[in-house]
Short mmCIF file of C-alpha atoms in Angstrom, two decimals:
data_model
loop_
_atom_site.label_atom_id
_atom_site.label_comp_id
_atom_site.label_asym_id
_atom_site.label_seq_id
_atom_site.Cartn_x
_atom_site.Cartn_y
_atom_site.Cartn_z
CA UNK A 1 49.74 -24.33 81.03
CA UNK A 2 46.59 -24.78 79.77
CA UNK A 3 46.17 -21.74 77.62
CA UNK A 4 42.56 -19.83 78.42
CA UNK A 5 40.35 -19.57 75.31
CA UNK A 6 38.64 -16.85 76.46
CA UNK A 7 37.70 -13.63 74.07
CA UNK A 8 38.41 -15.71 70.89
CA UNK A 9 35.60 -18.10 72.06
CA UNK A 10 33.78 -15.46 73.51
CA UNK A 11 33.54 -13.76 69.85
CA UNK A 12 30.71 -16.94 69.17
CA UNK A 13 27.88 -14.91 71.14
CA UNK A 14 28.01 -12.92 67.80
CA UNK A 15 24.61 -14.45 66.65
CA UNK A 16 22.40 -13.16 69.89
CA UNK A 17 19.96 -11.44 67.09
CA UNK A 18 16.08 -12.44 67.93
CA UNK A 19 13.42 -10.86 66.81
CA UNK A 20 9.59 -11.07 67.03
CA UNK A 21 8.96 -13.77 63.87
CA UNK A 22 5.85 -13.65 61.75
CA UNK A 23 4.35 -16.36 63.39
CA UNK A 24 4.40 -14.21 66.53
CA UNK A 25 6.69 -16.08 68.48
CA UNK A 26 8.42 -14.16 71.81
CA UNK A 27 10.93 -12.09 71.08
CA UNK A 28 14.27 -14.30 72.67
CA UNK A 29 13.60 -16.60 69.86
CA UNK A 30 15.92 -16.74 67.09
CA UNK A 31 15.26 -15.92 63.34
CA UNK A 32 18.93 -16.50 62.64
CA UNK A 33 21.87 -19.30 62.43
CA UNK A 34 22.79 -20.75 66.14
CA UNK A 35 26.34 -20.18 67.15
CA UNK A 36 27.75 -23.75 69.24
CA UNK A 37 29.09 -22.82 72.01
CA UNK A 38 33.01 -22.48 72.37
CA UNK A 39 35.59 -25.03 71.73
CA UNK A 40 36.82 -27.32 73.45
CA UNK A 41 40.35 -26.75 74.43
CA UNK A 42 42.73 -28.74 72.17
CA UNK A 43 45.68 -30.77 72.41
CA UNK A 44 48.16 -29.12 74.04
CA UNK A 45 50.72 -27.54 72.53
CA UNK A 46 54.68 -26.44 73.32
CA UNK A 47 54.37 -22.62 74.56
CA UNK A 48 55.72 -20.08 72.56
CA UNK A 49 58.96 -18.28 73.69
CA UNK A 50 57.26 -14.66 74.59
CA UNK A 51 57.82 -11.22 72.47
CA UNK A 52 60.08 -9.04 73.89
CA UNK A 53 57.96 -6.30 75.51
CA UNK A 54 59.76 -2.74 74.09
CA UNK A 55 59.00 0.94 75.52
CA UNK A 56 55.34 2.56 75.46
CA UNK A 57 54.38 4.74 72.66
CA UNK A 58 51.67 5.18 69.48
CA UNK A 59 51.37 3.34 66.56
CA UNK A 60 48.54 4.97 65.27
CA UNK A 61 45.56 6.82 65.65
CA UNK A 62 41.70 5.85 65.20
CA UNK A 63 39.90 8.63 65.28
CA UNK A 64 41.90 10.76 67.37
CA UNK A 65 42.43 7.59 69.75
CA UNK A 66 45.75 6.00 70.55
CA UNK A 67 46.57 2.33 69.38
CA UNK A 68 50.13 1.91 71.63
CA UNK A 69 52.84 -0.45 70.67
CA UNK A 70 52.10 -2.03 74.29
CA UNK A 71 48.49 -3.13 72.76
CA UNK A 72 50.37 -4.85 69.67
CA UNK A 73 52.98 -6.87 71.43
CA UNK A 74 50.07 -7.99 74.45
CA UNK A 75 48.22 -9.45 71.34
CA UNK A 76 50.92 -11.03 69.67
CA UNK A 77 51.85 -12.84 72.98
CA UNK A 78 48.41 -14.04 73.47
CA UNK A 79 48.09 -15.14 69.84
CA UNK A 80 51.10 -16.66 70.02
CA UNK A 81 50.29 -18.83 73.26
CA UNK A 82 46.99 -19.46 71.99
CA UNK A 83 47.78 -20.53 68.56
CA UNK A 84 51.69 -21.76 68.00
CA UNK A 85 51.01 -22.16 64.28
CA UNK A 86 51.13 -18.68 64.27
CA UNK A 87 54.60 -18.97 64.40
CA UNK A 88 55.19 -19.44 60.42
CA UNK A 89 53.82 -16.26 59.74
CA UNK A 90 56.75 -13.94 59.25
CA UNK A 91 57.11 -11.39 62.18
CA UNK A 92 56.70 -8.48 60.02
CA UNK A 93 53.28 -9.13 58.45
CA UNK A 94 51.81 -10.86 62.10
CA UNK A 95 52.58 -7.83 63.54
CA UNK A 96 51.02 -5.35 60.83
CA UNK A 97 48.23 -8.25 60.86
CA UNK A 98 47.66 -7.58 64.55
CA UNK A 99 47.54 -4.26 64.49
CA UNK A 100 44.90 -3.95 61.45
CA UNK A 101 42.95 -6.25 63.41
CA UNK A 102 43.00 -3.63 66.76
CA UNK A 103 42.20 -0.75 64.59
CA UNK A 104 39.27 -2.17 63.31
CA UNK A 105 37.98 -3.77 66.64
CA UNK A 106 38.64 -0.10 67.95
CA UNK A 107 36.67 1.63 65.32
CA UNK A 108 33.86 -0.62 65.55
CA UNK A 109 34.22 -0.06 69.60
CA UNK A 110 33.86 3.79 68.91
CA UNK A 111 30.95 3.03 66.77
CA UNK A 112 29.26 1.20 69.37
CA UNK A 113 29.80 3.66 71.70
CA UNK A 114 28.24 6.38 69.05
CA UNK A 115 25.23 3.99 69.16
CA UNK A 116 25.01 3.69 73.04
CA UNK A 117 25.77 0.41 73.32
CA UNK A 118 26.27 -1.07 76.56
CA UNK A 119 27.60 -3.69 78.68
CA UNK A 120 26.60 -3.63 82.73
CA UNK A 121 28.88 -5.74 84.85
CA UNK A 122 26.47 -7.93 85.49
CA UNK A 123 26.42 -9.27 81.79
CA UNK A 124 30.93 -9.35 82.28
CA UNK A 125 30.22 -11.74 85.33
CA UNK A 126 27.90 -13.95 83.44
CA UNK A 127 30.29 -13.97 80.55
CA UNK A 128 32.84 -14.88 82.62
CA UNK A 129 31.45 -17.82 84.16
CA UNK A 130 31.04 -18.94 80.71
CA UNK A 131 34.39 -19.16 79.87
CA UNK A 132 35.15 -21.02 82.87
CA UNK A 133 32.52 -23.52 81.77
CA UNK A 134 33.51 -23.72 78.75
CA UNK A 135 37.45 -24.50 79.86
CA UNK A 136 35.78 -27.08 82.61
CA UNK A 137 37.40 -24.96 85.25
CA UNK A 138 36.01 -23.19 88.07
CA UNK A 139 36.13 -19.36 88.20
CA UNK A 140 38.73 -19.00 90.90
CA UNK A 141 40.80 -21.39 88.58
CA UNK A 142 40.46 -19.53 85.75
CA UNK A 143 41.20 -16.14 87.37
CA UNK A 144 44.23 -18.18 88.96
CA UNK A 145 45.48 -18.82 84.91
CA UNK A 146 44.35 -15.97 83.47
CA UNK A 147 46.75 -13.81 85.80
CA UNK A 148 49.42 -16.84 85.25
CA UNK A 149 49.33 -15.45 81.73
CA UNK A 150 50.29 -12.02 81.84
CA UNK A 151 46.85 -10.83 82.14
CA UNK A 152 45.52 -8.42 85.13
CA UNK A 153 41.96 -9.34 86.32
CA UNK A 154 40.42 -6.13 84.94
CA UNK A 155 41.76 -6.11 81.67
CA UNK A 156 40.52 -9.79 81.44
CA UNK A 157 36.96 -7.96 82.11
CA UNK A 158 37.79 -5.15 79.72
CA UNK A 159 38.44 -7.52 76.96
CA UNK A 160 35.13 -9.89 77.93
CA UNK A 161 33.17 -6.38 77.72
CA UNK A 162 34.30 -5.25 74.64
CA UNK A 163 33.80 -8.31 72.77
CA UNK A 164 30.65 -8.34 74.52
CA UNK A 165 30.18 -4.99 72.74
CA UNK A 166 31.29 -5.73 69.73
CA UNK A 167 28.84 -8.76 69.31
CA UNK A 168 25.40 -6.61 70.13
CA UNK A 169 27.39 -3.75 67.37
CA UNK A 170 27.58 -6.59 64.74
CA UNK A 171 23.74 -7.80 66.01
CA UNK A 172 21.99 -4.98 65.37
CA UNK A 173 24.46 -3.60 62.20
CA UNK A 174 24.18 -7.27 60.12
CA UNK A 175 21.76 -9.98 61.90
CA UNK A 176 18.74 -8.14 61.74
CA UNK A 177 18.80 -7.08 58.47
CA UNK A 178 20.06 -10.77 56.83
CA UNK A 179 17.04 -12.15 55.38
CA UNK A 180 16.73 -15.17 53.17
CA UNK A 181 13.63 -15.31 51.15
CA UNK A 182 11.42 -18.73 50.57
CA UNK A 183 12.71 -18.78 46.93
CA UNK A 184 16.08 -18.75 48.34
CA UNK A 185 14.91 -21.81 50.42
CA UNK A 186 13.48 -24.02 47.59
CA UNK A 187 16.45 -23.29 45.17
CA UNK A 188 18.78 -24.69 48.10
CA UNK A 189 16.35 -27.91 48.75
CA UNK A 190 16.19 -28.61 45.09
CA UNK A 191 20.10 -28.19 44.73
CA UNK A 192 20.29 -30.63 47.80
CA UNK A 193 18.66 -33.52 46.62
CA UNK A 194 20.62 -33.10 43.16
CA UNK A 195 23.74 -33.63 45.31
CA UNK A 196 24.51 -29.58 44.69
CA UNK A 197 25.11 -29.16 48.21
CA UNK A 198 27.34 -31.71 49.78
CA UNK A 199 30.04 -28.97 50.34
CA UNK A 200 27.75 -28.04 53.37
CA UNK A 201 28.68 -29.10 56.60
CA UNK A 202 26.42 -31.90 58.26
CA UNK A 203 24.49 -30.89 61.12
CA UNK A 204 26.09 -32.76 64.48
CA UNK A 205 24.33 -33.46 68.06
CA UNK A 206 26.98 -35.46 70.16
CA UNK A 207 27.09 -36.00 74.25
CA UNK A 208 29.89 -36.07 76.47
CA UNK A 209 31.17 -37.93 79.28
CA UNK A 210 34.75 -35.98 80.00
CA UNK A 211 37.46 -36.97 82.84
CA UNK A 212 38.95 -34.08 83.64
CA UNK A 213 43.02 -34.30 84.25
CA UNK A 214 44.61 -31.77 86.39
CA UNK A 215 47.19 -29.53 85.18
CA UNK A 216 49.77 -30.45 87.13
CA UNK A 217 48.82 -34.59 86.89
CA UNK A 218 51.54 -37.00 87.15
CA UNK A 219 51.54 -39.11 84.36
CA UNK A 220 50.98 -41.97 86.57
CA UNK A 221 47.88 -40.04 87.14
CA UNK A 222 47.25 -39.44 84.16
CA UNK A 223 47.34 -43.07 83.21
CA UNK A 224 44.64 -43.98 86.20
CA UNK A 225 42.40 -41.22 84.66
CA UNK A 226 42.60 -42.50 81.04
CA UNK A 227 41.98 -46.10 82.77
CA UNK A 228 38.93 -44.25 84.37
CA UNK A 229 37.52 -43.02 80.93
CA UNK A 230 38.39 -46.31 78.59
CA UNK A 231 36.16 -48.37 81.46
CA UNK A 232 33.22 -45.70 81.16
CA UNK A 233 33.52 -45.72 77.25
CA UNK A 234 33.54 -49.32 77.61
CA UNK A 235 30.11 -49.39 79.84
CA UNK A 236 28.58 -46.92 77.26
CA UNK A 237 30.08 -49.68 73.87
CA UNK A 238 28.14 -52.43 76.65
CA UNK A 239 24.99 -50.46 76.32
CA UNK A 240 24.39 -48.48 79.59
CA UNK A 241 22.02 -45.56 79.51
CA UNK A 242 24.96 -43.10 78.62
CA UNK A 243 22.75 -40.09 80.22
CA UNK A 244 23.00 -41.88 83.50
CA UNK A 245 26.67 -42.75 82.78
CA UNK A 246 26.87 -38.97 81.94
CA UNK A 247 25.42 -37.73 85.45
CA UNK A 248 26.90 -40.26 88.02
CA UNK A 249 30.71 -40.16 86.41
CA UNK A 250 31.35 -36.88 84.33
CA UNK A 251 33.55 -34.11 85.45
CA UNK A 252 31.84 -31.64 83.30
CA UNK A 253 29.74 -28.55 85.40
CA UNK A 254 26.98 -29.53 83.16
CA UNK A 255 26.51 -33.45 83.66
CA UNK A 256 22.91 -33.43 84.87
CA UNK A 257 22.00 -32.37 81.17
CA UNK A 258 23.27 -35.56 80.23
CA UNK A 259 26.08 -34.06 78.24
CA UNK A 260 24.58 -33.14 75.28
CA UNK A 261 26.71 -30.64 73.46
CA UNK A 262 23.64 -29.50 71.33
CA UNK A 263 23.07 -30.03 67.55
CA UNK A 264 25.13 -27.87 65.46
CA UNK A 265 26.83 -27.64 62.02
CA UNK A 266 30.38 -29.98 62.12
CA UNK A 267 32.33 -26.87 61.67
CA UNK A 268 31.48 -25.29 65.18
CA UNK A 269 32.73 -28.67 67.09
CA UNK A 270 36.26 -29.16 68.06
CA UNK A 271 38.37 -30.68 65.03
CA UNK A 272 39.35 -33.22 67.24
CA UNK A 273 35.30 -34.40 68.03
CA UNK A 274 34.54 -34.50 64.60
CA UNK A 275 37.51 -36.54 63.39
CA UNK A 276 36.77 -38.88 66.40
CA UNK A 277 33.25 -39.73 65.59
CA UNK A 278 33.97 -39.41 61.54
CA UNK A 279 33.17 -43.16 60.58
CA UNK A 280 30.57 -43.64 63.72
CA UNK A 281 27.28 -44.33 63.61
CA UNK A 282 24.39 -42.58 64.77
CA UNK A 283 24.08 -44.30 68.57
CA UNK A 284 27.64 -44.99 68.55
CA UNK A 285 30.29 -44.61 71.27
CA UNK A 286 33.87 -42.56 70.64
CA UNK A 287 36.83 -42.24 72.67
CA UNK A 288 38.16 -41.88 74.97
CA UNK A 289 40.34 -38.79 73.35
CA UNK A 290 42.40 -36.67 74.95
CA UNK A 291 42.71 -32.76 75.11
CA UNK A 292 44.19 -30.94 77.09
CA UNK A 293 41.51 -30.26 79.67
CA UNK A 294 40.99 -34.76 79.88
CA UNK A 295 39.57 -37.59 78.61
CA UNK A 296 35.84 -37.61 76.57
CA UNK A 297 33.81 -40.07 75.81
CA UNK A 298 31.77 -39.33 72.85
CA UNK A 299 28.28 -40.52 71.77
CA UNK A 300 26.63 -39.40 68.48
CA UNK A 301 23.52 -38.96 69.03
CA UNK A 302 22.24 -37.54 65.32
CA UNK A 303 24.11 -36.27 62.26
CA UNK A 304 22.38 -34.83 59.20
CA UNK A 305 22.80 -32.84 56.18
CA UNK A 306 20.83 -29.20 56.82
CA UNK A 307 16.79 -29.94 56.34
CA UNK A 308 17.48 -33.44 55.26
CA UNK A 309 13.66 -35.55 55.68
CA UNK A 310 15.00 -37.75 57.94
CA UNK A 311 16.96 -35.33 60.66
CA UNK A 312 16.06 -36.11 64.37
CA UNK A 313 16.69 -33.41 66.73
CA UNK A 314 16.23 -33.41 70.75
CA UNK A 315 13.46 -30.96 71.31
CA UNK A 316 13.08 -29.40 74.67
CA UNK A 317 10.22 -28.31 76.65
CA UNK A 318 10.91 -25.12 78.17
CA UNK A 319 9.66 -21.89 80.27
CA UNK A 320 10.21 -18.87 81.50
CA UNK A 321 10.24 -15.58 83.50
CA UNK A 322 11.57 -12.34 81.55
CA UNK A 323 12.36 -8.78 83.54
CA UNK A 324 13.88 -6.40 81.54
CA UNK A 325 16.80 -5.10 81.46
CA UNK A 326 16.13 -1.57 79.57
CA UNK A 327 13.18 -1.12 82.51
CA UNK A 328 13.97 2.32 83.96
CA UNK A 329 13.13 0.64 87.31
CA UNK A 330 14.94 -1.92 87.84
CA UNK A 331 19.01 -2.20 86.64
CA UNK A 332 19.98 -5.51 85.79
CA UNK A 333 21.38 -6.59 89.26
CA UNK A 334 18.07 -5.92 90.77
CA UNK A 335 16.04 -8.37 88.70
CA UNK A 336 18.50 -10.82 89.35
CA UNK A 337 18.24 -10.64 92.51
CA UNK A 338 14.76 -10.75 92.24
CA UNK A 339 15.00 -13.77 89.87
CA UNK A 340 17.37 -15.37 92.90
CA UNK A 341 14.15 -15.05 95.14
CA UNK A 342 11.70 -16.16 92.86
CA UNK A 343 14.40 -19.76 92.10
CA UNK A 344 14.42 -19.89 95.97
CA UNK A 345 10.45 -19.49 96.62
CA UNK A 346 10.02 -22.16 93.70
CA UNK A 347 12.70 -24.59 95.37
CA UNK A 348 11.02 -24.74 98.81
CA UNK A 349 7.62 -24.89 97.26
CA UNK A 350 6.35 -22.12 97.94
CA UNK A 351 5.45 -20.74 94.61
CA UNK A 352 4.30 -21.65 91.51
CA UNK A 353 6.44 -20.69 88.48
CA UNK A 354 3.41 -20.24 85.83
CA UNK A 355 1.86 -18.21 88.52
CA UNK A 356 5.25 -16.30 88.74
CA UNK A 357 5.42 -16.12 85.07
CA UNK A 358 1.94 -14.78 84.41
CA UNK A 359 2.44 -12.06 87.37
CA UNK A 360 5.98 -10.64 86.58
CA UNK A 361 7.33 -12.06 82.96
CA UNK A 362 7.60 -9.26 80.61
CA UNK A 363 7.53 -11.50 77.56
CA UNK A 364 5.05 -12.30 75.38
CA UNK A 365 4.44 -16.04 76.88
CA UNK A 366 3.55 -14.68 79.96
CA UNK A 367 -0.29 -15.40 79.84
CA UNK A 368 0.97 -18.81 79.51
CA UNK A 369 2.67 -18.77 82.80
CA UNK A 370 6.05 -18.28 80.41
CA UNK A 371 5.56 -21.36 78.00
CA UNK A 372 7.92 -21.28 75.06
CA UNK A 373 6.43 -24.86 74.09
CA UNK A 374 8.80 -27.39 72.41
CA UNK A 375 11.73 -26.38 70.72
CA UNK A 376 14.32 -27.21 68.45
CA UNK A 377 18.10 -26.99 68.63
CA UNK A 378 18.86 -22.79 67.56
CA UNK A 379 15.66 -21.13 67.97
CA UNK A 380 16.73 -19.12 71.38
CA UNK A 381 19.29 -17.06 71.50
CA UNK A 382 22.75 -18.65 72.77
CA UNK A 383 23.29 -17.38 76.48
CA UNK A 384 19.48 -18.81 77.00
CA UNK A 385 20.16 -22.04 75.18
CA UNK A 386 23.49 -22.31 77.06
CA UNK A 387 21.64 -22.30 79.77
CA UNK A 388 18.88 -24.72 78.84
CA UNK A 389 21.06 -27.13 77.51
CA UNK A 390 22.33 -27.47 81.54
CA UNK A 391 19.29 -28.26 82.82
CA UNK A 392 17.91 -31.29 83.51
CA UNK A 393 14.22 -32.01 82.86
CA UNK A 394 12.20 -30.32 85.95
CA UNK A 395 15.75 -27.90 87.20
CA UNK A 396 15.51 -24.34 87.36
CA UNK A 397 18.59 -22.03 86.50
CA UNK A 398 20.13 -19.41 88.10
CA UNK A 399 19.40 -16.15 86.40
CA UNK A 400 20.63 -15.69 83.18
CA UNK A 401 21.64 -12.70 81.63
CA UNK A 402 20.82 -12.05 77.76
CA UNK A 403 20.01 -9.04 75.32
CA UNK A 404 16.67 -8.73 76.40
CA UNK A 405 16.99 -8.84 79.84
CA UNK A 406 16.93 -11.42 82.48
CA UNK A 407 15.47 -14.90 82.37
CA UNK A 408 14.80 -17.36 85.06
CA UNK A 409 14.60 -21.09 82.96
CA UNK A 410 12.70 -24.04 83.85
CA UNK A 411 13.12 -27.34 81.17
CA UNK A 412 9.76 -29.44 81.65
CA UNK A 413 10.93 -32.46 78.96
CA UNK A 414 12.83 -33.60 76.42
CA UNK A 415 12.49 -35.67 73.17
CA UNK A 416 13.72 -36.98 70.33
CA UNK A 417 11.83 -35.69 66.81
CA UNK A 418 12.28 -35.68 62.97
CA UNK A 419 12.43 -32.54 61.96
CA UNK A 420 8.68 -31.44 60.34
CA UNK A 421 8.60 -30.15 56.87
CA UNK A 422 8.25 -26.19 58.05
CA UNK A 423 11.45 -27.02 60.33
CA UNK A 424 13.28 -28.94 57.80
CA UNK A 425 13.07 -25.42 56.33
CA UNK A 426 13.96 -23.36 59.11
CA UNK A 427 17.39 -25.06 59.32
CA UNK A 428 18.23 -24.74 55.76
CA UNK A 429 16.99 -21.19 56.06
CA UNK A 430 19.33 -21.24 58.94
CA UNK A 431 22.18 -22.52 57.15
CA UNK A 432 22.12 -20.17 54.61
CA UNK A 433 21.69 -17.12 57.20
CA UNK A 434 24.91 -18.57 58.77
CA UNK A 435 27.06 -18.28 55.42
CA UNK A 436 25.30 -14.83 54.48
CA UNK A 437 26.35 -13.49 57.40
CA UNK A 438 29.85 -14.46 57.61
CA UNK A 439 30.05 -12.37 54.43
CA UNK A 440 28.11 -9.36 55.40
CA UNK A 441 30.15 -9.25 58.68
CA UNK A 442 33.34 -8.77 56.44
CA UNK A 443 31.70 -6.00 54.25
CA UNK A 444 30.63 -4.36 57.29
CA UNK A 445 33.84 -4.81 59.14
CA UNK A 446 35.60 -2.96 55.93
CA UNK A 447 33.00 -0.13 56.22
CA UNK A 448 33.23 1.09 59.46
CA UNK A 449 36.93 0.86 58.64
CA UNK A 450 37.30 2.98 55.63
CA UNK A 451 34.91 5.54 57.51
CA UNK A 452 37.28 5.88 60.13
CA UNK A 453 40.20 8.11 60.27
CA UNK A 454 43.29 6.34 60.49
CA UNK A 455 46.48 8.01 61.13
CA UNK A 456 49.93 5.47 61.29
CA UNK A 457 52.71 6.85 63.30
CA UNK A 458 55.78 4.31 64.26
CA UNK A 459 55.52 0.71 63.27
CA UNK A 460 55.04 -1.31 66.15
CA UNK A 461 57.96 -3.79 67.73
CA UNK A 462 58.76 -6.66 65.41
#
């Protein structure tokens, strides 16, 4: 069994903060740290022997609501599964562990719904498909393992909405109000280039060329499919446009992007990308490596320290159409569907999307028929750069579902770029957003926890 990454992965849309910059840029631009999208699944791993499931009752009380000893052992199963190493912790303390950690994710739940924070199902569908992209599974597939794993359909959806909740809580309780000042900047530049910072993380763009295996492969199959990827990486070491390679052999949903994963700090890749392409050069082909959803085929296309002179970034052309979602007149299913017709008038020709843009965008770009101009790697928030990402140059998306409402995407171009000296900035600004955060979201985290009223009643199952 391939074990579903799903909510744990899911917790990376925690950095959908955008706000209107000084420079007056729209609004689904970021001012904060980009968040890679999820792992890739790992090796795979021997399955854990399952917790004994004991009677129904309460463990304790969060504000008057009940945390049952059902809720503890369904997370310790999961953990388990997901993460085997797990296992060392005594049973004892990973059980009190996991139930700290639902308290807290049900206080901060209450809180959210104090604020009137909201998820529509439209936004759970969207999120869903991501995870299935993100697994390099269809949805039907992963419905078919998710409920393989002990885990109904609709308390898959629960769990993908409360995370969901949980990240726009932690958005508009820590992201917003993270700022890193220009002193802050130049004190991390000149600590840089005295060799201060080498601690930090490089910055990593790679593309991918994946065979996917089946779950139930033979291993004779297997061995033809590993055949299949060691001839590919081979045409990619012999110098063949590894785009091309990319969009007439990958398995991945997302080939006619050309694979690129997206430029991000080492830490948000897979372990097992980063020790692949450790001692390869910028151009250079990996692989293939396996996991346990195939075969990839690595290039590495750029790898910098944050706001080093010489970084090169792909930089995409992009636009788009905005309809709100908070627009008393339309809910969010009704602008996609009106996006839907819009992507289908501008297929068949029939429409022009600047025209579209400038008539119906409710974003600030949309006197310029919805032109965001070129960007760089983290400036959009991540369902839109997800998205983007996917695209080929000239493709459209399907809707796409964010914060701010609704987006129809259209990438126009891509390039490679050094970074300029304001956006050499930006991404050490960016960097130390990241690391600011990560500490603010534990301070915050033990807030809303010691605000709450916690009452313990039986210790769970161990």
């Amino acid at each position: 069994m391939n074990h579903i990454r799903s909510l744990l992965t899911l917790a990376c849309l925690a950095a959908l903060t955008a706000t209107a910059g000084a420079q007056g840029i729209t609004d689904i631009m970021r001012t904060g740290p980009r968040v890679g999208p999820a792992p890739m699944p790992t090796q795979p791993r021997p399955q854990a022997a399952p917790v004994r499931r004991s009677a129904e009752y309460i463990v304790a009380l969060v504000n008057s609501e009940p945390v049952t000893n059902n809720e503890v052992q369904s997370r310790m199963e999961r953990l388990l599964r997901e993460n085997p190493d797990a296992e060392r912790i005594p049973r004892a303390d990973l059980v009190r562990m996991v139930l700290e950690r639902l308290i807290n994710e049900r206080a901060q739940l209450q809180m959210g719904k104090e604020y009137g924070v909201k998820v529509d199902e439209v936004a759970v569908d969207q999120a869903e498909q991501t995870v299935a992209r993100q697994n390099q599974i269809s949805v039907t597939e992963l419905r078919r393992r998710v409920a393989a794993e002990g885990l109904s359909q609709d308390q898959f959806r629960r769990d993908l909405r409360d995370q969901l909740i949980l990240t726009r809580l932690r958005d508009r309780e820590i992201e917003a109000k993270i700022k890193i000042s220009d002193t802050e900047v130049d004190q991390f530049i000149k600590e840089q280039r005295a060799g201060a910072n080498a601690a930090f993380p490089p910055n990593v763009n790679m593309a991918q060329l994946i065979v996917l295996v089946p779950e139930n492969a033979s291993e004779a199959d297997v061995a033809k499919l590993q055949q299949r990827a060691q001839a590919l990486a081979q045409r990619a070491r012999a110098g063949e446009d590894f785009t091309k390679l990319v969009q007439d052999n990958s398995d991945a949903p997302d080939r006619a992007g050309g694979g690129v994963l997206g430029v991000r700090s080492a830490d948000r890749y897979p372990a097992i990308f980063v020790e692949a392409t450790q001692s390869t050069p910028v151009g250079g082909i990996a692989g293939p490596i396996r996991s346990s959803a195939g075969f990839h085929v690595l290039k590495l296309l750029s790898k910098s320290q944050p706001g080093a002179s010489d970084a090169v970034v792909t930089q995409t052309q992009v636009r788009h159409i905005l309809l709100r979602n908070n627009d008393p007149k339309r809910t969010t299913a009704e602008a996609v569907a009106q996006l839907t017709e819009f992507k289908k008038r501008l297929v068949a020709g029939t429409a022009d999307f600047a025209g579209l843009a400038r008539d119906n965008s409710q974003d600030g770009t949309s006197k310029q028929g919805g032109d965001l101009g070129w960007s760089r790697p983290g400036m959009f928030v991540p369902e839109f750069e997800e998205a983007m990402n996917r695209l080929a140059p000239g493709e459209i998306s399907d809707p796409v579902v964010s914060r701010f409402g609704v987006h129809l995407i259209q990438v126009q171009g891509r390039r490679e770029a050094k970074l300029s000296q304001a956006e050499q900035r930006e991404a050490v600004r960016a960097v130390m957003r990241e690391k600011r955060v990560e500490q603010a979201t534990e301070t915050w985290a033990q807030e809303v926890r010691a605000r709450a009223y916690v009452e313990y009643r039986e210790a769970p199952q161990t």
